[in-house]
PDB file of C-alpha atoms in Angstrom:
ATOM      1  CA  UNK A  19      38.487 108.753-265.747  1.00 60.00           C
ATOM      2  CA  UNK A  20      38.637 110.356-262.470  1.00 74.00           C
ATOM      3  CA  UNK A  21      40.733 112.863-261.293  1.00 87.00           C
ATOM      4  CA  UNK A  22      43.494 110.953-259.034  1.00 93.00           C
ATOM      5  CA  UNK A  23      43.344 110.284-255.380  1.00 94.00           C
ATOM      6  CA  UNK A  24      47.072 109.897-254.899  1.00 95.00           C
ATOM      7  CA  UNK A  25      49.545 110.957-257.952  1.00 96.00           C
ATOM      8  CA  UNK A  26      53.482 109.597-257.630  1.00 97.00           C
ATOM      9  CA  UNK A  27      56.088 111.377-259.747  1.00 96.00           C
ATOM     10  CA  UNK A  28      59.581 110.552-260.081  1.00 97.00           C
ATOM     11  CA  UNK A  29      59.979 109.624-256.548  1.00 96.00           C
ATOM     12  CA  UNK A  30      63.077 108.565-255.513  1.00 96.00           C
ATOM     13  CA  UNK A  31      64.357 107.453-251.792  1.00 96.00           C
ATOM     14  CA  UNK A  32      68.144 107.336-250.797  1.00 95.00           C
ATOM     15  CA  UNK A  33      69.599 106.068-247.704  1.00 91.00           C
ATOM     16  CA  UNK A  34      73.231 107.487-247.698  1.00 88.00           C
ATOM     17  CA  UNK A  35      74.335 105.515-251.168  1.00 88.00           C
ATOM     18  CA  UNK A  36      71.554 103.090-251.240  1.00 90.00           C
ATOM     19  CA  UNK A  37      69.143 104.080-253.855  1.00 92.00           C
ATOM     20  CA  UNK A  38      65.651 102.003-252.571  1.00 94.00           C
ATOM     21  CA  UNK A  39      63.432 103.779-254.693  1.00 96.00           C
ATOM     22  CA  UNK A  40      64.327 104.923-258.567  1.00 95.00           C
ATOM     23  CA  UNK A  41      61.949 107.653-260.166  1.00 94.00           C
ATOM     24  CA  UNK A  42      58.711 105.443-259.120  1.00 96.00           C
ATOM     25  CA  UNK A  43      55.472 106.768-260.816  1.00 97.00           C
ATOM     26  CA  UNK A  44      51.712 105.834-260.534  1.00 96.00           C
ATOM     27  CA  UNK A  45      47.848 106.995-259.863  1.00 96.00           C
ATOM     28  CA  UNK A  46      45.329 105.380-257.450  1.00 97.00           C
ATOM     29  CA  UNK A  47      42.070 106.349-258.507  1.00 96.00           C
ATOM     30  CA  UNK A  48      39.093 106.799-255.944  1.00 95.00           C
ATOM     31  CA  UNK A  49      37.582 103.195-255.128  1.00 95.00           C
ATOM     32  CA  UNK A  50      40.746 101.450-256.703  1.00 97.00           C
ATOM     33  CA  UNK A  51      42.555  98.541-254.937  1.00 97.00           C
ATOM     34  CA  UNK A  52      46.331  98.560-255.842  1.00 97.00           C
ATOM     35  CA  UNK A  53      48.821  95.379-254.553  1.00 97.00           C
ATOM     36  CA  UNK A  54      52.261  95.905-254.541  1.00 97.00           C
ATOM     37  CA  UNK A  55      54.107  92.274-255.131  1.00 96.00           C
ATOM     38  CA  UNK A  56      57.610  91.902-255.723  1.00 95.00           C
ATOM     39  CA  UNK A  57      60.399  90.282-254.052  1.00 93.00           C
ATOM     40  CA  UNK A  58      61.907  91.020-250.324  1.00 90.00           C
ATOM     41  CA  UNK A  59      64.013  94.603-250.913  1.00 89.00           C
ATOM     42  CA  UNK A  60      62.560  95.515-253.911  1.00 93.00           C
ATOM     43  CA  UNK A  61      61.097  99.185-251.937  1.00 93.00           C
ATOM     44  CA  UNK A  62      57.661  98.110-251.743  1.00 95.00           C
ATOM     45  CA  UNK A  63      57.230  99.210-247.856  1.00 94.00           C
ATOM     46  CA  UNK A  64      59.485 102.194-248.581  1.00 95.00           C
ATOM     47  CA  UNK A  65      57.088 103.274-250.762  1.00 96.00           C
ATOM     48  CA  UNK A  66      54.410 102.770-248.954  1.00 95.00           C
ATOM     49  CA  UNK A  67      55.602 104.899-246.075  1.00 94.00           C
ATOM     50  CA  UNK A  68      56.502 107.392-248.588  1.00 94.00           C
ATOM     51  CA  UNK A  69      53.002 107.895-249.538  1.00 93.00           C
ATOM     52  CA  UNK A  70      51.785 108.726-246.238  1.00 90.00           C
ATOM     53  CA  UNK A  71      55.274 110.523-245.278  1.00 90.00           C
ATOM     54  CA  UNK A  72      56.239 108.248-242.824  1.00 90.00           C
ATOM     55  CA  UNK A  73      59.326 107.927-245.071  1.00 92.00           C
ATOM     56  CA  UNK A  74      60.584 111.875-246.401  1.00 92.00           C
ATOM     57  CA  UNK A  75      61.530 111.048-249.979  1.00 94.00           C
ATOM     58  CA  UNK A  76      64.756 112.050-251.078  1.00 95.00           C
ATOM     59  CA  UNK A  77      63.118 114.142-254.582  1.00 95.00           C
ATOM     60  CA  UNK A  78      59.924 113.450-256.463  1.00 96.00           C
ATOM     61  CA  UNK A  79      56.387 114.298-255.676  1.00 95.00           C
ATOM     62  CA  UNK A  80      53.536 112.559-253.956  1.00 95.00           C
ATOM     63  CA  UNK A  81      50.080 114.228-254.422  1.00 94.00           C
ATOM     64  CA  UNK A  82      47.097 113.493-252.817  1.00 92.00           C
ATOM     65  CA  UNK A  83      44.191 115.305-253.827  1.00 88.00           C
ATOM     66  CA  UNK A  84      46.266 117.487-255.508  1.00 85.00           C
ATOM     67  CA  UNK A  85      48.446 118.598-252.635  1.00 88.00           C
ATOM     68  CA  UNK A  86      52.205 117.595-253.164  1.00 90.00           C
ATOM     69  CA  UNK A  87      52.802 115.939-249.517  1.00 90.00           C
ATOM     70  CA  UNK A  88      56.657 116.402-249.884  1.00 90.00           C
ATOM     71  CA  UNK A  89      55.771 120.227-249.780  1.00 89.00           C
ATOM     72  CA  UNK A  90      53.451 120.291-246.992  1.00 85.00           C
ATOM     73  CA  UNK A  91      53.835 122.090-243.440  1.00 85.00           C
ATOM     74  CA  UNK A  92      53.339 119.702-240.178  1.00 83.00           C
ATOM     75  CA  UNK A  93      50.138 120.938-239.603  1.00 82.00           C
ATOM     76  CA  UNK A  94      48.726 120.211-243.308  1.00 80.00           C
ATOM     77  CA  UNK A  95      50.465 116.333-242.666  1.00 80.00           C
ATOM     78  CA  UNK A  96      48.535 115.868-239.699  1.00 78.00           C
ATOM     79  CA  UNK A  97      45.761 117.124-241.325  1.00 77.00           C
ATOM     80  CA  UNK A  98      45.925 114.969-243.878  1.00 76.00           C
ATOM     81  CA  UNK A  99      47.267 112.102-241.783  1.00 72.00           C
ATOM     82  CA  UNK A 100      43.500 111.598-241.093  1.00 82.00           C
ATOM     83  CA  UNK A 101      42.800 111.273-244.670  1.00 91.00           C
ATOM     84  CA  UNK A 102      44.954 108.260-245.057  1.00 93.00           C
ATOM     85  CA  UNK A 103      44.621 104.903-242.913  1.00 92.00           C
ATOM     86  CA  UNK A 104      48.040 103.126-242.278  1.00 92.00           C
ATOM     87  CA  UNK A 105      47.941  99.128-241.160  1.00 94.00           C
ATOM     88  CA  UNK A 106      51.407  98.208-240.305  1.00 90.00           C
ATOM     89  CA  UNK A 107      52.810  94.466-239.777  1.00 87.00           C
ATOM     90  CA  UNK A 108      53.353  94.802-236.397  1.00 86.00           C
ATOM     91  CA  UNK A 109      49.953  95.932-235.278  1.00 86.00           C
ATOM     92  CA  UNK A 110      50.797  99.138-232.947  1.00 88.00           C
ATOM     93  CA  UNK A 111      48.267  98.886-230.326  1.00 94.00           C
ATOM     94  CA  UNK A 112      49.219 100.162-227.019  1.00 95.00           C
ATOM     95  CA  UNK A 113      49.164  97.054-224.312  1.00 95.00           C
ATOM     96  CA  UNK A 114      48.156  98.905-221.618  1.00 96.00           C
ATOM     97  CA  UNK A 115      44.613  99.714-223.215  1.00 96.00           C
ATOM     98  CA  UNK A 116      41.629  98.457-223.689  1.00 97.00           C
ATOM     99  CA  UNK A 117      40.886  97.555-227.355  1.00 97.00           C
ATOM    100  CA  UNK A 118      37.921  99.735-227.226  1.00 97.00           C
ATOM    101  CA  UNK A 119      39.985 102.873-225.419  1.00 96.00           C
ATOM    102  CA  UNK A 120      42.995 101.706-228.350  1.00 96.00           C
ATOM    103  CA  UNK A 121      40.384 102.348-230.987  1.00 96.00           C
ATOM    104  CA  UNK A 122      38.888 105.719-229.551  1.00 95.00           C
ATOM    105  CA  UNK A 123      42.288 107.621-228.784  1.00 94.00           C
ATOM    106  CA  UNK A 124      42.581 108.964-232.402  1.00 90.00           C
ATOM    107  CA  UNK A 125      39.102 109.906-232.848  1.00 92.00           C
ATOM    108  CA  UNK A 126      39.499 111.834-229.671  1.00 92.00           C
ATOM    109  CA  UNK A 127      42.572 113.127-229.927  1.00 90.00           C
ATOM    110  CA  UNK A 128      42.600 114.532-233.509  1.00 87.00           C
ATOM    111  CA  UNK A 129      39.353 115.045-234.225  1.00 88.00           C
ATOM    112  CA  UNK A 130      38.668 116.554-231.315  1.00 91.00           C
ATOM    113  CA  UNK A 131      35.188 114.014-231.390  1.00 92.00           C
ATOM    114  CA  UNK A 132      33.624 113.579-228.039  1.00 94.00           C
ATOM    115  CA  UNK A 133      33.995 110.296-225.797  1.00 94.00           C
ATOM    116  CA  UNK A 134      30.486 108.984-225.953  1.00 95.00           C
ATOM    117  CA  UNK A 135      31.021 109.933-230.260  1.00 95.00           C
ATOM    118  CA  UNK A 136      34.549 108.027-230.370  1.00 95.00           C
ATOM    119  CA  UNK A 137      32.886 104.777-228.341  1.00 95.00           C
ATOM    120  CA  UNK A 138      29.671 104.257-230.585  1.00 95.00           C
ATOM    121  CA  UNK A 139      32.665 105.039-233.761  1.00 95.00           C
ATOM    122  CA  UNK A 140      34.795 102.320-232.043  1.00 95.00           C
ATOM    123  CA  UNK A 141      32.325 100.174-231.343  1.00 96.00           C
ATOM    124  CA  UNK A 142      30.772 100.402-235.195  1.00 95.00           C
ATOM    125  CA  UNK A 143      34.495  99.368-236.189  1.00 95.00           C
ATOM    126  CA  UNK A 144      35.014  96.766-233.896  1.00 96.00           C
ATOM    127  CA  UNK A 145      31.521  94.619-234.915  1.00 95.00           C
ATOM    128  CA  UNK A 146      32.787  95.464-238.290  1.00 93.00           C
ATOM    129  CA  UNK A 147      35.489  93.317-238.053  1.00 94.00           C
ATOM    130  CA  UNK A 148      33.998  90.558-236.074  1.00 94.00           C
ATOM    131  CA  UNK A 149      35.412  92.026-232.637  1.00 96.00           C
ATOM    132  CA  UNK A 150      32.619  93.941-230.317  1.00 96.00           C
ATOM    133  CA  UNK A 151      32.893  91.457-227.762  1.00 97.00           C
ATOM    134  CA  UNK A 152      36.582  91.615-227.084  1.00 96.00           C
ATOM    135  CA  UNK A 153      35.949  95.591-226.572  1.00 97.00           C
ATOM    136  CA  UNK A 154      36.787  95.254-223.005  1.00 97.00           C
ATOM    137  CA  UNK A 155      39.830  93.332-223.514  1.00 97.00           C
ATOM    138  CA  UNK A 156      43.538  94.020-223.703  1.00 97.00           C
ATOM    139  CA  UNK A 157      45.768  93.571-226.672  1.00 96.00           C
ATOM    140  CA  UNK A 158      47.911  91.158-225.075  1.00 95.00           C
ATOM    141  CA  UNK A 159      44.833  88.373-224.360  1.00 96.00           C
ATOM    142  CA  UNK A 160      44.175  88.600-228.362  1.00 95.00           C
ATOM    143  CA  UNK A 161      45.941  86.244-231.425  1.00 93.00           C
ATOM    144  CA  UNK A 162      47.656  88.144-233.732  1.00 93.00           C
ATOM    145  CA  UNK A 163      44.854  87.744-236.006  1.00 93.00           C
ATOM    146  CA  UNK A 164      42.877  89.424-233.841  1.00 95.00           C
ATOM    147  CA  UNK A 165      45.127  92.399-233.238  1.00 95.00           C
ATOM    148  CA  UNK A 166      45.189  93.072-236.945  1.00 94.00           C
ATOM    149  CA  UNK A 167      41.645  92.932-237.105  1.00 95.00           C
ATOM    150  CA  UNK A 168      41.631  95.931-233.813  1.00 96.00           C
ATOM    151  CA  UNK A 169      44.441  97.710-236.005  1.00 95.00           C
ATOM    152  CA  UNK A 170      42.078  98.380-239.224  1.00 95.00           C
ATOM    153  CA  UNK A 171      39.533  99.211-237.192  1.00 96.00           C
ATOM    154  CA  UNK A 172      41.380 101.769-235.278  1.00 95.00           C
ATOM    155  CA  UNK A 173      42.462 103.363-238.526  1.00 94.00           C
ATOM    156  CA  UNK A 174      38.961 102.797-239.946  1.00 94.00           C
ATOM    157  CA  UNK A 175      37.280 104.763-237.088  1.00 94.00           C
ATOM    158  CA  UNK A 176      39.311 107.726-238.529  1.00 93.00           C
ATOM    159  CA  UNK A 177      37.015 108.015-241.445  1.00 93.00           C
ATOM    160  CA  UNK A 178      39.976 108.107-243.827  1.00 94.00           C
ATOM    161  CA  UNK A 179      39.668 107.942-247.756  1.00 94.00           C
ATOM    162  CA  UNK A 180      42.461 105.205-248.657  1.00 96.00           C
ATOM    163  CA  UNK A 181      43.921 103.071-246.229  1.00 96.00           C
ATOM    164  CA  UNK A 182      47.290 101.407-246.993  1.00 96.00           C
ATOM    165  CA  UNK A 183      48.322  97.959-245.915  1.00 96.00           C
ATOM    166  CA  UNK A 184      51.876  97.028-244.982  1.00 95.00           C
ATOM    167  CA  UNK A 185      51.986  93.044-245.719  1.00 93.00           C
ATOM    168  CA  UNK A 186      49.105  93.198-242.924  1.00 92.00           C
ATOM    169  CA  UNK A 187      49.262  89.580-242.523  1.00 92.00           C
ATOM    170  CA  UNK A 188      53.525  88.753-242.508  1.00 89.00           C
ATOM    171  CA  UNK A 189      53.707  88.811-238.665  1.00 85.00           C
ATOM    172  CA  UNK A 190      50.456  85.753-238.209  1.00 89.00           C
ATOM    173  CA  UNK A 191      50.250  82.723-238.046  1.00 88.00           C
ATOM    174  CA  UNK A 192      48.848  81.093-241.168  1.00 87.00           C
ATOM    175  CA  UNK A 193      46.015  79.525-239.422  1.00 87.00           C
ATOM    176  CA  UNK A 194      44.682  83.081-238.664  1.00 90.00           C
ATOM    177  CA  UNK A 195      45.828  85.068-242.197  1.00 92.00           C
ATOM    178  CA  UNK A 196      42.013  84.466-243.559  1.00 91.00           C
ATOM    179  CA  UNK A 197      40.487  86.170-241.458  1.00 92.00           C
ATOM    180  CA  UNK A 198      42.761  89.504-242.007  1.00 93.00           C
ATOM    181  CA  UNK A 199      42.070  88.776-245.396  1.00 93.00           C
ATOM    182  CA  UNK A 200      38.447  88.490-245.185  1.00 93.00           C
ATOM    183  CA  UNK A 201      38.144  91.682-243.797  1.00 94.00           C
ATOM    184  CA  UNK A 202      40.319  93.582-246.035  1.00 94.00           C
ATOM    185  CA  UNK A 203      38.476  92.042-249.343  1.00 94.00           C
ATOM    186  CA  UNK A 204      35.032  93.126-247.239  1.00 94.00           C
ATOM    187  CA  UNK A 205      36.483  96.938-247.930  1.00 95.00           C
ATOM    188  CA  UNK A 206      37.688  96.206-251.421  1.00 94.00           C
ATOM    189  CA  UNK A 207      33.958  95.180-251.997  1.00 93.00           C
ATOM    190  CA  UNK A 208      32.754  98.484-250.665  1.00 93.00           C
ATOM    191  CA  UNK A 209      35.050 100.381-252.680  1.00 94.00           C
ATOM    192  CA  UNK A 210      37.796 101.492-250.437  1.00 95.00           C
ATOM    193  CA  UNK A 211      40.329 103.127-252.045  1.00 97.00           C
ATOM    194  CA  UNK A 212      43.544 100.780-250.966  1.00 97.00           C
ATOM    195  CA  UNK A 213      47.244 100.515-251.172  1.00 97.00           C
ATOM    196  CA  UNK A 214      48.121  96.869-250.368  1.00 97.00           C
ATOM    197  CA  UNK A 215      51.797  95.365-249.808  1.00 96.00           C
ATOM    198  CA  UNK A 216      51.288  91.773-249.864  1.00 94.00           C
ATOM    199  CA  UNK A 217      52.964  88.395-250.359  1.00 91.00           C
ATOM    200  CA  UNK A 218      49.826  86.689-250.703  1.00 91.00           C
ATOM    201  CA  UNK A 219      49.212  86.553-254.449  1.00 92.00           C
ATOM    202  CA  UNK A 220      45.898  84.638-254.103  1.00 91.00           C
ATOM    203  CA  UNK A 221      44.207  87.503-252.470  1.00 92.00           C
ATOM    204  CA  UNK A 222      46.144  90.134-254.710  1.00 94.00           C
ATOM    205  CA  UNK A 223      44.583  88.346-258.044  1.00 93.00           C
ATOM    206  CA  UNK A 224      41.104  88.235-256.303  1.00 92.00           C
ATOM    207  CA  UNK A 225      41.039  91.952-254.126  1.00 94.00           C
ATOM    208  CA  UNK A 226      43.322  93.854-256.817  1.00 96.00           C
ATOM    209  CA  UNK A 227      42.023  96.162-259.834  1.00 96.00           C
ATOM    210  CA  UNK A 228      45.842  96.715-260.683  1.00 97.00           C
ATOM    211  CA  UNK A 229      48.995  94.867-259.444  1.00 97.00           C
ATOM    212  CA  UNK A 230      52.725  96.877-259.404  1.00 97.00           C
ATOM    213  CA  UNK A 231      55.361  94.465-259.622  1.00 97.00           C
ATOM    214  CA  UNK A 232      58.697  95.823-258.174  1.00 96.00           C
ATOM    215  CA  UNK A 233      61.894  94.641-258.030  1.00 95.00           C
ATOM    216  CA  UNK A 234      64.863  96.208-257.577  1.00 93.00           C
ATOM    217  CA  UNK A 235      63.499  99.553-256.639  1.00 94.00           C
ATOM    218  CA  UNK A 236      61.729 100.143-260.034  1.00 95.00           C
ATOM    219  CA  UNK A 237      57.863  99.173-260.661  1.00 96.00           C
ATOM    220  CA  UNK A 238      59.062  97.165-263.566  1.00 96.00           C
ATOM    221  CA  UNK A 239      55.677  96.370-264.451  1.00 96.00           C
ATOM    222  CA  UNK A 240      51.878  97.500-263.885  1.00 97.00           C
ATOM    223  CA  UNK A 241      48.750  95.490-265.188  1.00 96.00           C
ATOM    224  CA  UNK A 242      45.429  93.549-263.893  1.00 96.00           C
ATOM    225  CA  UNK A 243      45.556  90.919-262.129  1.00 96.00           C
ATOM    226  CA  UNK A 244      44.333  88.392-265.260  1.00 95.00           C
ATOM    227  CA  UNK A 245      47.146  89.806-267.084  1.00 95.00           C
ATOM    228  CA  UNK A 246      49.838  90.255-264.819  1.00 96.00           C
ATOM    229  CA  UNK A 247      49.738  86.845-263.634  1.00 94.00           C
ATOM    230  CA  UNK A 248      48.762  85.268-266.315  1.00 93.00           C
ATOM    231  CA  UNK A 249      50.484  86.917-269.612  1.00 94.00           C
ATOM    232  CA  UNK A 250      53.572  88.943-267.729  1.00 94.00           C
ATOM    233  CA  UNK A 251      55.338  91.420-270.107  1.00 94.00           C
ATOM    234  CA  UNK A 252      58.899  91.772-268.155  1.00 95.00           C
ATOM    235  CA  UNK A 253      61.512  88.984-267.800  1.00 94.00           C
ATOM    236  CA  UNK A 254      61.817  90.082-263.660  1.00 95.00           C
ATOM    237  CA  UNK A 255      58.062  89.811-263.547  1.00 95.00           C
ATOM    238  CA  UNK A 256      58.333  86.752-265.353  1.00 94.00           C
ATOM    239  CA  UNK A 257      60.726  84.857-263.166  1.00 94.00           C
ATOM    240  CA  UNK A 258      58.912  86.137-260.191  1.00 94.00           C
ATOM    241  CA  UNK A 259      55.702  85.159-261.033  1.00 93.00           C
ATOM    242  CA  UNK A 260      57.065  81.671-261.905  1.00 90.00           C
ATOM    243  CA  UNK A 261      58.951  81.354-258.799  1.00 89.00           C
ATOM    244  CA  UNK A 262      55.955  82.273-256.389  1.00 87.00           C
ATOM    245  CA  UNK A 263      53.153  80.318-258.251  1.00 78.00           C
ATOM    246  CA  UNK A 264      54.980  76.804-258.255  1.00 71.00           C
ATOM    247  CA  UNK A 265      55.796  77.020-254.273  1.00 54.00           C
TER     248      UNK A 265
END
C-alpha cells in the first residue's frame, strides 16, 4: 500500500465545553475517494475544515504528505493551501466578477502564473465542467447548480492533489444536484484523491472506495461501500443506515 496522502491522529476539536470531534483517526491514500455520512452534528464538516486548517484543532495531528499541518508556520499553510482543493456549500464566488476573472484570481495571485496562463487554466476548467460559455458571465445570472460547477473549477485550476467537498450539493435545488454530481464522479473516475461530506448516499455507494460513518463526534465505523451499506457492523450505523435508505 501506498504511503498516505493525508494521515489523522487522535484529533480532537473543542468549542469551549463542546467536544465536536473525539480522537478521530484515518488515511486517504493517493487516488482514494472517501464519503463522510452520518447524521446532522455528528463533526463531519468540522472535520473537514480541520483537514485543510480552516478549523485549528484543539490536539491531535493531521499530516499531509508527511507534514503535521497543526505544526506548520503561515507560510507552509498557504503553501500547502494550494495542495488541497476546498468546495464549500455555499459556493464563494465573488459577485462582482466575471466567472472567468473568479476562476483566474487564485492562479494569479498565488501562483504568481501569468494572465494569459491563468485564462487558458480557467478556461480548461470551465469546459471541464460543462461551463466555457458562461465565462463572460456573472455569478449572480447562474443557478446554483451552476455556481457549484464554477466553484470546483476554481479550486481545480489550482492544480491541487485532493480536493474536499463540503455537502457540495445541500444549498441546490434537487432538480440541479445531478449535475454537481456528475462532475464530481467524472474526478473520482480519473482518480482524484477526494474527501466528500455528503447526504446523498446513492452517489456515496457509487463514487466512494471507503465510507466513514460518524455520529456523535466519533467515526463509529469505516468500510466499502458494499459493506457498509449493506452488512453494517455498529448499532448507530445500523439505525442510520436504516433510517436514510427507507425515506
Amino acid at each position: 500500500m501506498n504511503e498516505p496522502l493525508i494521515k489523522i491522529e487522535h484529533l480532537q476539536k473543542k468549542y469551549q465545553d463542546n467536544l465536536v470531534l473525539k480522537d478521530i483517526n484515518g488515511e486517504v491514500q493517493p487516488s482514494e475517494v472517501i464519503a463522510l455520512i452520518g447524521p446532522s452534528g455528528s463533526g463531519k464538516s468540522t472535520l473537514l475544515r480541520c483537514i485543510n486548517q480552516l478549523e485549528k484543532p484543539t490536539s491531535g495531528a493531521v499530516y499531509f504528505q508527511d507534514k503535521d499541518l497543526t505544526q506548520a508556520t503561515a507560510q507552509d499553510l498557504s503553501q500547502l493551501g494550494e495542495e488541497i482543493g476546498m468546495v464549500f456549500q455555499s459556493f464563494n464566488l465573488f459577485p462582482n466578477m466575471t466567472v472567468l476573472e473568479n476562476i483566474k484570481l487564485a492562479p494569479m495571485r498565488v501562483k504568481q502564473m501569468n494572465e494569459q496562463d491563468a485564462e487558458t487554466t480557467a478556461m480548461q476548467y470551465l469546459t471541464r465542467v460543462g461551463l466555457a460559455e458562461k465565462a463572460a458571465a456573472y455569478p449572480d445570472s447562474l443557478s446554483g447548480g451552476q455556481k457549484q460547477r464554477v466553484a470546483i473549477a476554481r479550486a481545480l485550476a489550482m492544480h491541487p492533489q485532493v480536493m474536499l467537498f463540503d455537502e457540495p450539493t445541500s444549498a441546490l435545488d434537487p432538480e440541479m444536484v445531478g449535475e454537481v454530481l456528475a462532475v464530481i464522479k467524472e474526478l473520482a473516475n480519473e482518480k482524484m484523491t477526494m474527501v466528500i461530506v455528503t447526504h446523498e448516499m446513492n452517489f456515496a455507494r457509487k463514487v466512494a472506495d471507503q465510507i466513514w460513518f460518524m455520529a456523535d463526534g466519533v467515526i463509529q465505523e469505516k468500510n466499502t461501500p458494499d459493506e457498509l451499506f449493506n452488512h453494517p457492523q455498529e448499532a448507530k450505523t445500523q439505525d442510520f443506515i436504516q433510517k436514510v435508505l427507507t425515506i
